[in-house]
PDB file of C-alpha atoms in Angstrom:
ATOM      1  CA  MET A1421     115.768  64.551  99.305  1.00 78.00           C
ATOM      2  CA  LEU A1422     112.512  63.376  97.807  1.00 91.00           C
ATOM      3  CA  LEU A1423     111.163  64.631  94.485  1.00 94.00           C
ATOM      4  CA  THR A1424     108.032  62.534  94.012  1.00 97.00           C
ATOM      5  CA  TRP A1425     105.295  61.775  96.551  1.00 97.00           C
ATOM      6  CA  LEU A1426     102.410  59.542  95.435  1.00 98.00           C
ATOM      7  CA  TYR A1427      99.018  59.840  97.138  1.00 98.00           C
ATOM      8  CA  VAL A1428      96.940  56.664  97.489  1.00 98.00           C
ATOM      9  CA  PRO A1429      93.421  56.568  98.975  1.00 98.00           C
ATOM     10  CA  GLY A1430      93.483  54.768 102.312  1.00 98.00           C
ATOM     11  CA  ASP A1431      90.479  52.656 101.374  1.00 98.00           C
ATOM     12  CA  ARG A1432      92.263  51.148  98.355  1.00 97.00           C
ATOM     13  CA  PRO A1433      94.633  48.596  99.926  1.00 98.00           C
ATOM     14  CA  ASP A1434      94.874  46.863  96.538  1.00 97.00           C
ATOM     15  CA  ARG A1435      96.982  49.843  95.412  1.00 97.00           C
ATOM     16  CA  PHE A1436      99.337  50.074  98.398  1.00 98.00           C
ATOM     17  CA  ALA A1437     101.957  47.529  97.302  1.00 97.00           C
ATOM     18  CA  LYS A1438     101.851  48.842  93.721  1.00 97.00           C
ATOM     19  CA  ALA A1439     102.450  52.361  94.984  1.00 98.00           C
ATOM     20  CA  VAL A1440     105.664  51.517  96.839  1.00 97.00           C
ATOM     21  CA  THR A1441     107.061  49.917  93.667  1.00 97.00           C
ATOM     22  CA  SER A1442     105.768  52.638  91.314  1.00 96.00           C
ATOM     23  CA  GLY A1443     109.012  54.592  91.234  1.00 95.00           C
ATOM     24  CA  ALA A1444     107.773  57.262  93.644  1.00 97.00           C
ATOM     25  CA  ASP A1445     110.293  58.440  96.209  1.00 96.00           C
ATOM     26  CA  ALA A1446     107.601  58.324  98.890  1.00 98.00           C
ATOM     27  CA  VAL A1447     103.996  57.185  99.261  1.00 98.00           C
ATOM     28  CA  ILE A1448     101.240  59.014 101.151  1.00 98.00           C
ATOM     29  CA  LEU A1449      98.327  56.868 102.313  1.00 98.00           C
ATOM     30  CA  ASP A1450      95.406  59.255 102.624  1.00 98.00           C
ATOM     31  CA  LEU A1451      92.818  58.975 105.375  1.00 98.00           C
ATOM     32  CA  GLU A1452      91.404  62.451 104.766  1.00 97.00           C
ATOM     33  CA  ASP A1453      89.917  63.889 101.568  1.00 92.00           C
ATOM     34  CA  ALA A1454      90.330  60.764  99.433  1.00 93.00           C
ATOM     35  CA  VAL A1455      88.132  58.682 101.765  1.00 95.00           C
ATOM     36  CA  VAL A1456      84.397  59.287 102.239  1.00 95.00           C
ATOM     37  CA  ALA A1457      83.011  59.302 105.775  1.00 93.00           C
ATOM     38  CA  GLY A1458      81.451  55.853 105.551  1.00 95.00           C
ATOM     39  CA  ARG A1459      84.778  54.222 104.678  1.00 96.00           C
ATOM     40  CA  LYS A1460      87.031  55.948 107.215  1.00 97.00           C
ATOM     41  CA  ALA A1461      87.121  52.982 109.601  1.00 97.00           C
ATOM     42  CA  TYR A1462      87.887  50.522 106.801  1.00 98.00           C
ATOM     43  CA  ALA A1463      90.656  52.771 105.457  1.00 98.00           C
ATOM     44  CA  ARG A1464      92.162  53.219 108.910  1.00 98.00           C
ATOM     45  CA  GLN A1465      92.332  49.477 109.469  1.00 98.00           C
ATOM     46  CA  ALA A1466      93.809  48.829 106.012  1.00 98.00           C
ATOM     47  CA  VAL A1467      96.488  51.489 106.443  1.00 98.00           C
ATOM     48  CA  ALA A1468      97.424  50.302 109.942  1.00 98.00           C
ATOM     49  CA  GLU A1469      97.807  46.757 108.661  1.00 98.00           C
ATOM     50  CA  PHE A1470     100.020  47.850 105.771  1.00 98.00           C
ATOM     51  CA  LEU A1471     102.240  49.795 108.161  1.00 98.00           C
ATOM     52  CA  GLY A1472     102.915  46.687 110.203  1.00 97.00           C
ATOM     53  CA  ASP A1473     106.209  46.273 108.340  1.00 95.00           C
ATOM     54  CA  PRO A1474     108.735  48.708 106.816  1.00 95.00           C
ATOM     55  CA  HIS A1475     108.646  49.212 103.045  1.00 97.00           C
ATOM     56  CA  PRO A1476     111.207  49.970 100.306  1.00 94.00           C
ATOM     57  CA  VAL A1477     110.285  53.660 100.243  1.00 97.00           C
ATOM     58  CA  PRO A1478     109.049  55.934 103.038  1.00 98.00           C
ATOM     59  CA  VAL A1479     105.314  55.658 103.657  1.00 98.00           C
ATOM     60  CA  PHE A1480     103.501  58.630 105.179  1.00 98.00           C
ATOM     61  CA  VAL A1481      99.904  58.940 106.331  1.00 98.00           C
ATOM     62  CA  ARG A1482      97.714  61.995 105.883  1.00 98.00           C
ATOM     63  CA  VAL A1483      95.451  61.936 108.896  1.00 98.00           C
ATOM     64  CA  ASN A1484      92.129  63.712 109.174  1.00 97.00           C
ATOM     65  CA  GLU A1485      91.775  67.349 110.163  1.00 96.00           C
ATOM     66  CA  LEU A1486      93.281  68.078 113.587  1.00 95.00           C
ATOM     67  CA  THR A1487      90.119  69.759 114.836  1.00 92.00           C
ATOM     68  CA  GLY A1488      87.787  67.054 113.517  1.00 93.00           C
ATOM     69  CA  PRO A1489      86.301  63.914 115.063  1.00 93.00           C
ATOM     70  CA  ASP A1490      88.491  61.328 113.303  1.00 96.00           C
ATOM     71  CA  VAL A1491      92.063  62.347 114.055  1.00 97.00           C
ATOM     72  CA  ASP A1492      92.250  60.704 117.496  1.00 97.00           C
ATOM     73  CA  THR A1493      91.238  57.347 116.036  1.00 97.00           C
ATOM     74  CA  ASP A1494      93.684  57.843 113.156  1.00 98.00           C
ATOM     75  CA  LEU A1495      96.555  58.412 115.549  1.00 98.00           C
ATOM     76  CA  ALA A1496      95.616  55.435 117.695  1.00 97.00           C
ATOM     77  CA  ALA A1497      95.686  53.234 114.594  1.00 97.00           C
ATOM     78  CA  VAL A1498      98.905  54.345 112.873  1.00 98.00           C
ATOM     79  CA  ALA A1499     101.215  56.082 115.367  1.00 96.00           C
ATOM     80  CA  GLY A1500     104.183  53.916 116.259  1.00 95.00           C
ATOM     81  CA  ARG A1501     103.650  51.423 113.428  1.00 97.00           C
ATOM     82  CA  PRO A1502     106.976  50.103 112.037  1.00 97.00           C
ATOM     83  CA  GLY A1503     106.218  51.218 108.487  1.00 98.00           C
ATOM     84  CA  LEU A1504     105.240  54.806 109.305  1.00 98.00           C
ATOM     85  CA  ALA A1505     107.722  57.438 108.111  1.00 98.00           C
ATOM     86  CA  GLY A1506     105.712  60.459 109.232  1.00 98.00           C
ATOM     87  CA  LEU A1507     102.334  62.171 109.381  1.00 98.00           C
ATOM     88  CA  ARG A1508     100.897  64.701 106.953  1.00 98.00           C
ATOM     89  CA  LEU A1509      98.700  67.135 108.869  1.00 98.00           C
ATOM     90  CA  PRO A1510      95.929  68.777 106.824  1.00 98.00           C
ATOM     91  CA  LYS A1511      94.434  72.237 107.251  1.00 97.00           C
ATOM     92  CA  VAL A1512      96.875  73.401 109.910  1.00 98.00           C
ATOM     93  CA  GLU A1513      96.200  76.975 111.016  1.00 98.00           C
ATOM     94  CA  SER A1514      98.298  77.479 114.152  1.00 97.00           C
ATOM     95  CA  ALA A1515     101.553  76.513 115.789  1.00 98.00           C
ATOM     96  CA  GLN A1516      99.631  75.505 118.898  1.00 97.00           C
ATOM     97  CA  SER A1517      97.857  72.668 117.092  1.00 97.00           C
ATOM     98  CA  VAL A1518     101.195  71.289 115.876  1.00 98.00           C
ATOM     99  CA  ILE A1519     102.745  71.536 119.335  1.00 98.00           C
ATOM    100  CA  ALA A1520      99.786  69.732 120.875  1.00 97.00           C
ATOM    101  CA  LEU A1521     100.034  66.894 118.360  1.00 97.00           C
ATOM    102  CA  ALA A1522     103.813  66.628 118.687  1.00 97.00           C
ATOM    103  CA  GLY A1523     103.322  65.942 122.369  1.00 95.00           C
ATOM    104  CA  ARG A1524     101.197  62.910 121.553  1.00 95.00           C
ATOM    105  CA  VAL A1525     103.241  61.121 118.876  1.00 96.00           C
ATOM    106  CA  ASP A1526     106.902  60.396 118.226  1.00 96.00           C
ATOM    107  CA  THR A1527     107.191  60.760 114.462  1.00 97.00           C
ATOM    108  CA  PRO A1528     108.101  63.472 111.927  1.00 98.00           C
ATOM    109  CA  LEU A1529     105.273  65.901 111.192  1.00 98.00           C
ATOM    110  CA  HIS A1530     104.504  67.544 107.845  1.00 98.00           C
ATOM    111  CA  PRO A1531     101.895  70.320 108.247  1.00 98.00           C
ATOM    112  CA  LEU A1532      99.866  71.384 105.220  1.00 98.00           C
ATOM    113  CA  ILE A1533      98.609  74.953 104.954  1.00 98.00           C
ATOM    114  CA  GLU A1534      95.250  75.213 103.209  1.00 97.00           C
ATOM    115  CA  SER A1535      93.689  78.523 104.275  1.00 97.00           C
ATOM    116  CA  ALA A1536      94.428  82.217 104.532  1.00 97.00           C
ATOM    117  CA  LEU A1537      94.681  81.904 108.322  1.00 97.00           C
ATOM    118  CA  GLY A1538      97.195  79.099 108.029  1.00 98.00           C
ATOM    119  CA  LEU A1539      99.173  81.054 105.459  1.00 97.00           C
ATOM    120  CA  GLU A1540      99.431  84.031 107.807  1.00 97.00           C
ATOM    121  CA  ALA A1541     100.880  81.663 110.436  1.00 98.00           C
ATOM    122  CA  ALA A1542     103.205  79.843 108.005  1.00 98.00           C
ATOM    123  CA  TYR A1543     106.487  80.623 109.754  1.00 98.00           C
ATOM    124  CA  ALA A1544     105.070  79.961 113.237  1.00 98.00           C
ATOM    125  CA  ILE A1545     103.819  76.582 112.018  1.00 98.00           C
ATOM    126  CA  ALA A1546     107.137  75.755 110.352  1.00 98.00           C
ATOM    127  CA  ALA A1547     109.081  76.613 113.507  1.00 98.00           C
ATOM    128  CA  ALA A1548     106.521  75.246 115.973  1.00 98.00           C
ATOM    129  CA  HIS A1549     108.382  72.110 117.105  1.00 98.00           C
ATOM    130  CA  PRO A1550     111.520  70.083 116.283  1.00 98.00           C
ATOM    131  CA  ALA A1551     109.259  67.297 115.013  1.00 98.00           C
ATOM    132  CA  VAL A1552     108.182  69.467 112.055  1.00 98.00           C
ATOM    133  CA  ALA A1553     110.136  68.028 109.115  1.00 98.00           C
ATOM    134  CA  SER A1554     108.547  70.058 106.308  1.00 98.00           C
ATOM    135  CA  ILE A1555     105.631  72.288 105.439  1.00 98.00           C
ATOM    136  CA  GLY A1556     103.585  72.502 102.278  1.00 98.00           C
ATOM    137  CA  LEU A1557     100.423  73.815 100.707  1.00 97.00           C
ATOM    138  CA  GLY A1558      97.097  72.104 100.147  1.00 96.00           C
ATOM    139  CA  GLU A1559      96.198  74.111  97.088  1.00 96.00           C
ATOM    140  CA  ALA A1560      92.701  72.843  96.307  1.00 94.00           C
ATOM    141  CA  ASP A1561      91.264  74.138  99.579  1.00 95.00           C
ATOM    142  CA  LEU A1562      93.507  77.201  99.454  1.00 96.00           C
ATOM    143  CA  ARG A1563      92.175  78.160  96.029  1.00 95.00           C
ATOM    144  CA  SER A1564      88.629  78.003  97.363  1.00 94.00           C
ATOM    145  CA  ASP A1565      89.480  79.981 100.482  1.00 95.00           C
ATOM    146  CA  LEU A1566      91.277  82.708  98.532  1.00 94.00           C
ATOM    147  CA  GLY A1567      88.822  82.748  95.628  1.00 95.00           C
ATOM    148  CA  VAL A1568      91.474  82.168  92.948  1.00 93.00           C
ATOM    149  CA  ASP A1569      91.141  79.823  90.005  1.00 87.00           C
ATOM    150  CA  ASP A1570      94.575  79.747  88.386  1.00 87.00           C
ATOM    151  CA  GLU A1571      98.232  79.384  89.276  1.00 90.00           C
ATOM    152  CA  ALA A1572      98.908  83.104  88.990  1.00 91.00           C
ATOM    153  CA  GLY A1573      96.599  83.649  91.929  1.00 93.00           C
ATOM    154  CA  LEU A1574      98.679  81.267  94.031  1.00 95.00           C
ATOM    155  CA  ALA A1575     102.042  82.915  93.374  1.00 95.00           C
ATOM    156  CA  TRP A1576     102.163  84.926  96.582  1.00 95.00           C
ATOM    157  CA  ALA A1577     100.960  82.020  98.720  1.00 97.00           C
ATOM    158  CA  ARG A1578     103.538  79.711  97.173  1.00 97.00           C
ATOM    159  CA  GLY A1579     106.323  82.208  97.753  1.00 97.00           C
ATOM    160  CA  ARG A1580     105.189  82.683 101.331  1.00 97.00           C
ATOM    161  CA  VAL A1581     105.458  78.992 102.183  1.00 98.00           C
ATOM    162  CA  VAL A1582     108.877  78.706 100.500  1.00 98.00           C
ATOM    163  CA  VAL A1583     110.171  81.618 102.569  1.00 98.00           C
ATOM    164  CA  ALA A1584     108.644  80.247 105.773  1.00 98.00           C
ATOM    165  CA  ALA A1585     110.302  76.876 105.229  1.00 98.00           C
ATOM    166  CA  ARG A1586     113.671  78.467 104.601  1.00 95.00           C
ATOM    167  CA  ALA A1587     113.359  80.808 107.602  1.00 97.00           C
ATOM    168  CA  ALA A1588     112.632  77.798 109.832  1.00 98.00           C
ATOM    169  CA  ALA A1589     115.624  75.882 108.399  1.00 95.00           C
ATOM    170  CA  LEU A1590     113.368  73.286 106.793  1.00 97.00           C
ATOM    171  CA  PRO A1591     113.951  71.751 103.353  1.00 94.00           C
ATOM    172  CA  PRO A1592     112.317  73.407 100.342  1.00 95.00           C
ATOM    173  CA  PRO A1593     108.641  72.442 100.214  1.00 98.00           C
ATOM    174  CA  ALA A1594     107.247  70.042  97.641  1.00 98.00           C
ATOM    175  CA  MET A1595     104.476  71.355  95.428  1.00 98.00           C
ATOM    176  CA  SER A1596     100.861  70.371  95.942  1.00 97.00           C
ATOM    177  CA  VAL A1597      99.243  67.914  93.529  1.00 96.00           C
ATOM    178  CA  TYR A1598      98.428  68.807  89.930  1.00 94.00           C
ATOM    179  CA  PRO A1599      94.784  67.769  89.714  1.00 87.00           C
ATOM    180  CA  ASN A1600      94.406  67.264  85.954  1.00 84.00           C
ATOM    181  CA  VAL A1601      95.245  63.582  85.468  1.00 79.00           C
ATOM    182  CA  ALA A1602      93.731  63.772  81.970  1.00 75.00           C
ATOM    183  CA  ASP A1603      96.620  66.027  80.880  1.00 67.00           C
ATOM    184  CA  ALA A1604      97.794  63.209  78.619  1.00 51.00           C
ATOM    185  CA  ASP A1605     100.711  65.030  77.028  1.00 57.00           C
ATOM    186  CA  ALA A1606     101.828  66.318  80.454  1.00 69.00           C
ATOM    187  CA  ASP A1607     102.583  69.795  79.084  1.00 84.00           C
ATOM    188  CA  GLY A1608     100.458  71.461  81.747  1.00 90.00           C
ATOM    189  CA  LEU A1609     102.058  69.490  84.567  1.00 93.00           C
ATOM    190  CA  ALA A1610     105.568  70.128  83.282  1.00 93.00           C
ATOM    191  CA  ALA A1611     104.921  73.856  82.925  1.00 93.00           C
ATOM    192  CA  SER A1612     103.414  74.021  86.406  1.00 95.00           C
ATOM    193  CA  CYS A1613     106.420  72.212  87.874  1.00 96.00           C
ATOM    194  CA  ALA A1614     108.799  74.573  86.080  1.00 95.00           C
ATOM    195  CA  LEU A1615     106.967  77.531  87.598  1.00 95.00           C
ATOM    196  CA  GLY A1616     107.132  75.989  91.060  1.00 96.00           C
ATOM    197  CA  ARG A1617     110.821  75.273  90.689  1.00 95.00           C
ATOM    198  CA  ARG A1618     111.503  78.913  89.843  1.00 95.00           C
ATOM    199  CA  LEU A1619     109.677  79.873  93.049  1.00 96.00           C
ATOM    200  CA  GLY A1620     111.893  77.607  95.160  1.00 95.00           C
ATOM    201  CA  PHE A1621     109.911  74.366  95.442  1.00 97.00           C
ATOM    202  CA  LEU A1622     111.629  71.005  95.239  1.00 96.00           C
ATOM    203  CA  GLY A1623     109.556  68.049  94.051  1.00 97.00           C
ATOM    204  CA  ARG A1624     105.829  67.513  93.926  1.00 98.00           C
ATOM    205  CA  ALA A1625     103.026  65.263  95.138  1.00 97.00           C
ATOM    206  CA  ALA A1626     101.167  63.201  92.540  1.00 96.00           C
ATOM    207  CA  ILE A1627      97.760  61.570  92.385  1.00 95.00           C
ATOM    208  CA  HIS A1628      98.591  59.119  89.580  1.00 94.00           C
ATOM    209  CA  PRO A1629     101.760  57.138  88.786  1.00 94.00           C
ATOM    210  CA  ARG A1630     101.858  58.521  85.239  1.00 93.00           C
ATOM    211  CA  GLN A1631     102.677  61.937  86.723  1.00 94.00           C
ATOM    212  CA  LEU A1632     105.823  60.705  88.485  1.00 95.00           C
ATOM    213  CA  PRO A1633     108.343  60.767  85.582  1.00 93.00           C
ATOM    214  CA  VAL A1634     107.177  64.235  84.524  1.00 94.00           C
ATOM    215  CA  ILE A1635     107.703  65.576  88.038  1.00 95.00           C
ATOM    216  CA  ALA A1636     111.101  63.907  88.437  1.00 93.00           C
ATOM    217  CA  GLU A1637     112.303  65.277  85.101  1.00 92.00           C
ATOM    218  CA  ALA A1638     111.101  68.786  85.950  1.00 93.00           C
ATOM    219  CA  PHE A1639     113.034  68.944  89.207  1.00 94.00           C
ATOM    220  CA  ARG A1640     116.103  66.916  88.205  1.00 89.00           C
ATOM    221  CA  PRO A1641     119.159  69.194  87.770  1.00 86.00           C
ATOM    222  CA  SER A1642     120.269  69.811  84.202  1.00 82.00           C
ATOM    223  CA  GLU A1643     123.783  68.982  83.012  1.00 84.00           C
ATOM    224  CA  ARG A1644     124.617  72.679  83.009  1.00 86.00           C
ATOM    225  CA  GLU A1645     123.392  73.097  86.581  1.00 83.00           C
ATOM    226  CA  VAL A1646     125.423  70.113  87.726  1.00 84.00           C
ATOM    227  CA  ALA A1647     128.536  71.402  85.967  1.00 86.00           C
ATOM    228  CA  ARG A1648     128.207  74.853  87.554  1.00 84.00           C
ATOM    229  CA  ALA A1649     127.627  73.310  90.977  1.00 83.00           C
ATOM    230  CA  ALA A1650     130.686  71.072  90.635  1.00 84.00           C
ATOM    231  CA  GLU A1651     132.746  74.083  89.545  1.00 82.00           C
ATOM    232  CA  LEU A1652     131.648  76.025  92.609  1.00 81.00           C
ATOM    233  CA  LEU A1653     132.422  73.178  94.991  1.00 86.00           C
ATOM    234  CA  ALA A1654     135.846  72.666  93.409  1.00 82.00           C
ATOM    235  CA  ALA A1655     136.630  76.359  93.882  1.00 78.00           C
ATOM    236  CA  VAL A1656     135.540  76.127  97.528  1.00 78.00           C
ATOM    237  CA  ALA A1657     137.764  73.095  98.103  1.00 78.00           C
ATOM    238  CA  GLU A1658     140.716  74.895  96.530  1.00 72.00           C
ATOM    239  CA  ALA A1659     140.122  77.983  98.661  1.00 69.00           C
ATOM    240  CA  GLN A1660     140.066  75.839 101.783  1.00 68.00           C
ATOM    241  CA  THR A1661     143.462  74.365 100.926  1.00 69.00           C
ATOM    242  CA  ARG A1662     144.802  77.927 100.669  1.00 64.00           C
ATOM    243  CA  ASP A1663     143.058  78.882 103.915  1.00 58.00           C
ATOM    244  CA  SER A1664     141.262  81.642 102.018  1.00 55.00           C
ATOM    245  CA  GLY A1665     137.968  82.909 103.351  1.00 59.00           C
ATOM    246  CA  THR A1666     136.838  84.295  99.996  1.00 65.00           C
ATOM    247  CA  VAL A1667     135.904  82.108  97.051  1.00 70.00           C
ATOM    248  CA  VAL A1668     135.776  83.714  93.613  1.00 69.00           C
ATOM    249  CA  LEU A1669     134.532  81.595  90.721  1.00 67.00           C
ATOM    250  CA  PRO A1670     136.071  81.736  87.238  1.00 67.00           C
ATOM    251  CA  ASP A1671     133.108  83.783  86.002  1.00 67.00           C
ATOM    252  CA  GLY A1672     133.721  86.416  88.691  1.00 68.00           C
ATOM    253  CA  ARG A1673     130.950  85.430  91.107  1.00 68.00           C
ATOM    254  CA  PHE A1674     131.634  85.359  94.838  1.00 72.00           C
ATOM    255  CA  ALA A1675     130.484  82.107  96.436  1.00 70.00           C
ATOM    256  CA  ASP A1676     128.607  82.555  99.701  1.00 71.00           C
ATOM    257  CA  ARG A1677     127.359  79.920 102.145  1.00 75.00           C
ATOM    258  CA  ALA A1678     123.890  79.724 100.613  1.00 76.00           C
ATOM    259  CA  MET A1679     125.345  79.171  97.144  1.00 79.00           C
ATOM    260  CA  VAL A1680     127.575  76.394  98.470  1.00 82.00           C
ATOM    261  CA  ALA A1681     124.613  74.663 100.148  1.00 81.00           C
ATOM    262  CA  ALA A1682     122.585  74.925  96.933  1.00 83.00           C
ATOM    263  CA  ALA A1683     125.476  73.509  94.911  1.00 85.00           C
ATOM    264  CA  ARG A1684     125.800  70.540  97.236  1.00 86.00           C
ATOM    265  CA  ARG A1685     122.075  69.893  96.956  1.00 85.00           C
ATOM    266  CA  THR A1686     122.310  70.007  93.164  1.00 86.00           C
ATOM    267  CA  VAL A1687     125.134  67.488  93.083  1.00 86.00           C
ATOM    268  CA  ASP A1688     123.359  65.219  95.561  1.00 84.00           C
ATOM    269  CA  LEU A1689     120.170  65.328  93.482  1.00 84.00           C
ATOM    270  CA  ALA A1690     122.108  64.578  90.310  1.00 82.00           C
ATOM    271  CA  ASP A1691     123.726  61.572  91.959  1.00 81.00           C
ATOM    272  CA  ARG A1692     120.395  60.294  93.248  1.00 78.00           C
ATOM    273  CA  TYR A1693     118.539  60.750  89.981  1.00 76.00           C
ATOM    274  CA  ALA A1694     121.294  59.844  87.542  1.00 71.00           C
ATOM    275  CA  ALA A1695     119.683  58.742  84.299  1.00 56.00           C
TER     276      ALA A1695
END
């Protein structure tokens, strides 16, 4: 389970090594929006070279748009490299495009939904192929496509992608980046993360290392959450020793399979992010 994903422009190789030691759970080297057209070839070469060896944290690459002129060259450069953990696929709008790409590469795929058309196909995209490891939103383009300018306008879209991921048996999606790096006191980022967490997201992408601790803190389970999860799992273990199919918690709640899975995730996250 990954809580923090740090984007790095693909044409800034001077930042690559710093990114993998920044404390981020994963790094995304971006060949798409962060790189202007005239520097695509340079970025592609720099990223391919960096992926020649594995790194301490997973390193993903966001390739260019699947229907554009650069994606074939991107794939030729990075697919199969030892340091590649997976591909982020921007502006995905159909399951067919994911299936076609999955037939060309042998690596986990992470489609990003950035338009109304893609949002309508969210479940089909999530369930398109076994290589799909997660789905997420690209909210900057989605805001423009939907004509919304605040987080309230994204609530339905965010809920839709969370439900699609769950229906396809994928992990909870990570939130899209929070674009205001100048939010020095991080109140806006923290509040946005709290909102996303209530909607079912887990973790978030960042565009600056200073955002990483705020994101990790926002999604790290609280002591109360960990205690309740441990209580639930203890009750389940006791019920199993009695060969009882029904688990009733001390507070009167019945524990179902989804609650047990969520409790295990909470405990695992607490162990991973122990202060």
